[in-house]
PDB file of C-alpha atoms in Angstrom:
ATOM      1  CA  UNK O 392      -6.345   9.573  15.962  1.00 69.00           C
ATOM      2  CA  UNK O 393      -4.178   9.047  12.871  1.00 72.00           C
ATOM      3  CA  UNK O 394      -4.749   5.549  12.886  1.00 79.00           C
ATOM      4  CA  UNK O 395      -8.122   4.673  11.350  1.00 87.00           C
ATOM      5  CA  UNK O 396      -7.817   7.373   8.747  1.00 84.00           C
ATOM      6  CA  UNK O 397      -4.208   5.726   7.339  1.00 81.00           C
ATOM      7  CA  UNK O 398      -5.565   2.291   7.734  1.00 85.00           C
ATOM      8  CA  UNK O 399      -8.460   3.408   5.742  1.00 89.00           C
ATOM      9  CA  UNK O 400      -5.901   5.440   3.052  1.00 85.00           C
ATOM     10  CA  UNK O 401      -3.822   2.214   2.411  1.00 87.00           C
ATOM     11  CA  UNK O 402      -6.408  -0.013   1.974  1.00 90.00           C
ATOM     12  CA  UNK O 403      -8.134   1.985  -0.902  1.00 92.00           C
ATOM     13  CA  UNK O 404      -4.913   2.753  -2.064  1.00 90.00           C
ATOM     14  CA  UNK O 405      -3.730  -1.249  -2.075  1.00 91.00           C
ATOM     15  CA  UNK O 406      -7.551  -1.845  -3.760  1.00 91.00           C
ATOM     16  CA  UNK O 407      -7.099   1.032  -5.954  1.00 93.00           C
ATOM     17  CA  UNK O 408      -3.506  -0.403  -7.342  1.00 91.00           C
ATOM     18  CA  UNK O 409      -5.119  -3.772  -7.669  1.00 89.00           C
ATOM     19  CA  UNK O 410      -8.040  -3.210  -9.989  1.00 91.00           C
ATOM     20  CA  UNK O 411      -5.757  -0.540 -11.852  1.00 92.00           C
ATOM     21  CA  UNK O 412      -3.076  -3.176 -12.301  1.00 90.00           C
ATOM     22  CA  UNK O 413      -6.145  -5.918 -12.830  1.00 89.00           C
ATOM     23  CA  UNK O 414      -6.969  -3.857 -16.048  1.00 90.00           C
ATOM     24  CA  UNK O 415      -3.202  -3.165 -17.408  1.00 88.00           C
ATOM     25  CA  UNK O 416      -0.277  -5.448 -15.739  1.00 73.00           C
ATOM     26  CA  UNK O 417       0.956  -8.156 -18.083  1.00 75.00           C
ATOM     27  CA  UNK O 418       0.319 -11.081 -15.268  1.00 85.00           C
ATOM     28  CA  UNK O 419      -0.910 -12.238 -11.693  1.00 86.00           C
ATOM     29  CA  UNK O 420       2.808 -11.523 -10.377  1.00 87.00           C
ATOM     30  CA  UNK O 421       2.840  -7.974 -11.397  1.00 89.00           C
ATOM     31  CA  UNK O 422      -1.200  -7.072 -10.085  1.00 88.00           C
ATOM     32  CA  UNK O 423       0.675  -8.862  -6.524  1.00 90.00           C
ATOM     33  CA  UNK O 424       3.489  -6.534  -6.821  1.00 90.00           C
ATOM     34  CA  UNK O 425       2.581  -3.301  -8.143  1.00 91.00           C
ATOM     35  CA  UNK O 426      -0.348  -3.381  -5.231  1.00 90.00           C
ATOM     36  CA  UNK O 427       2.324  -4.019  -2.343  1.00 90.00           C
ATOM     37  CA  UNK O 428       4.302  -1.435  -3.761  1.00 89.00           C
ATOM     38  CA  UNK O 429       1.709   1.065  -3.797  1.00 87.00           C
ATOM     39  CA  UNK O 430       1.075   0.342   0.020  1.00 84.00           C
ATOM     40  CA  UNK O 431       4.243   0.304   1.463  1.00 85.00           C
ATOM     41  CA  UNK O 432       6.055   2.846  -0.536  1.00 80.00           C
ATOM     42  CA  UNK O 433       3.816   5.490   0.432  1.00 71.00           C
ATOM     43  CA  UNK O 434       4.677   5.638   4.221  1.00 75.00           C
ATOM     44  CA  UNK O 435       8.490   5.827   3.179  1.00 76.00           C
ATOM     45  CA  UNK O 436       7.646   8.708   0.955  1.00 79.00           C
ATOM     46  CA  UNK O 437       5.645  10.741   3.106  1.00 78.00           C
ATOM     47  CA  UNK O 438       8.346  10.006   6.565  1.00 81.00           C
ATOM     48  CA  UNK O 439      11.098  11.369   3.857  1.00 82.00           C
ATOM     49  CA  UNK O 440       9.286  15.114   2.805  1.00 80.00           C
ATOM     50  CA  UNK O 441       8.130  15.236   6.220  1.00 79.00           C
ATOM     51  CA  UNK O 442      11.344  15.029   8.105  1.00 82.00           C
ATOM     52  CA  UNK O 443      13.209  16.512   5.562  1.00 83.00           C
ATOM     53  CA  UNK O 444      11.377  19.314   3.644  1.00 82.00           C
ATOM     54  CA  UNK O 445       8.925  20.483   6.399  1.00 79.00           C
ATOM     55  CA  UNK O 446      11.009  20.007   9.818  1.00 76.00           C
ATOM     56  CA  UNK O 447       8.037  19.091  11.411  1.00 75.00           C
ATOM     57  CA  UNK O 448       7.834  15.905  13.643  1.00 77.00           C
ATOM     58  CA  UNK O 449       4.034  16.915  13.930  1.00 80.00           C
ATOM     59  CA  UNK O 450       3.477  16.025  10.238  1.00 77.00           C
ATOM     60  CA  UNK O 451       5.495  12.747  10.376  1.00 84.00           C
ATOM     61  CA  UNK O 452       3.174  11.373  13.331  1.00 84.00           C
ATOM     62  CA  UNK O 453       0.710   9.814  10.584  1.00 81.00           C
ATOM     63  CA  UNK O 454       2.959   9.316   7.846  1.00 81.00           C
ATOM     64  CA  UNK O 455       5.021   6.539  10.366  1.00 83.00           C
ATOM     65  CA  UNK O 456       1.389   5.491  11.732  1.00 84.00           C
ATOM     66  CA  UNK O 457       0.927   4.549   7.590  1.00 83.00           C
ATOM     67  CA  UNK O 458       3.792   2.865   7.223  1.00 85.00           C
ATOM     68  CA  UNK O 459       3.522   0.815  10.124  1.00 87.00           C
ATOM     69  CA  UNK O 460      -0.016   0.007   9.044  1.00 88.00           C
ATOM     70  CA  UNK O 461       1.011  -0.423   5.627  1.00 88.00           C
ATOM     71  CA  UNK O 462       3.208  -3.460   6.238  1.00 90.00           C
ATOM     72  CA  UNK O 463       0.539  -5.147   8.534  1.00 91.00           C
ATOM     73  CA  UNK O 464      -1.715  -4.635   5.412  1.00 92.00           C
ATOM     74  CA  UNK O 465       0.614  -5.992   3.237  1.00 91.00           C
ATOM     75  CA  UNK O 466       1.301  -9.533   5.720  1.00 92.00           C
ATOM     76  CA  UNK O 467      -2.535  -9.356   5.005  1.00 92.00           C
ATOM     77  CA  UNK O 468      -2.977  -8.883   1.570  1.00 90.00           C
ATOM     78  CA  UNK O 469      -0.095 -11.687   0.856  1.00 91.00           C
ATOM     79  CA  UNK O 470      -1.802 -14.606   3.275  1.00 91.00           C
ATOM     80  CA  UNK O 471      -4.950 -13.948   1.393  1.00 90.00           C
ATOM     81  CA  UNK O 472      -3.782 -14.492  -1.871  1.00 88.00           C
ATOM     82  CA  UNK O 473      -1.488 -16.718  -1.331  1.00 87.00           C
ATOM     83  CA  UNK O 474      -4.353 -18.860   0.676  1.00 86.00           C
ATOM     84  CA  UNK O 475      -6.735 -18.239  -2.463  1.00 81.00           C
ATOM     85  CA  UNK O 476      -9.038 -15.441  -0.872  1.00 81.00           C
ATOM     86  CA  UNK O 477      -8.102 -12.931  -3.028  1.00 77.00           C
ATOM     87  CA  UNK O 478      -7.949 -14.285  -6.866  1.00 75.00           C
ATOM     88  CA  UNK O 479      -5.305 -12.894  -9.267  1.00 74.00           C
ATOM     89  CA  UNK O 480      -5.705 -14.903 -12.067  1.00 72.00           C
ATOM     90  CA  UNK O 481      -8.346 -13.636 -14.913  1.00 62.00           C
TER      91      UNK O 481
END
């Protein structure tokens, strides 16, 4: 049940970090990096308060699903710009 909804979370959130880093970052390299970062890191973040600060395993059931999906998202995001589908240059 968690799935579609965290899919859908990093891929707005990897989108969102992209244009945000299209309209401030210095170069191509840092719009790449600062949008991986934003998708993986996430999932780490949210396993971390989960476990730690609300003892739940409940509440860490879709923050692993994310970061799971997070990393296929990010295999994805890196083929396509590396093959050219994604342009980073201005």
């Amino acid at each position: 049940m968690s799935g579609p909804v965290t899919l859908a979370l990093n891929v707005v959130m990897m989108g969102l970090a992209f244009a945000l880093a299209w309209l401030f970052a210095t170069g191509p390299r840092q719009r790449v990096a600062i949008s991986l970062e934003c998708g993986v890191q996430n999932g780490t973040l949210a396993i971390t308060v989960g476990s730690l600060l609300l003892e739940d395993t409940a509440v860490v059931v879709p923050a692993a699903t994310y970061s799971i999906l997070s990393l296929g998202t990010a295999l994805i995001f890196v083929g396509l710009v590396r093959g050219g589908a994604i342009k980073v240059e201005p």
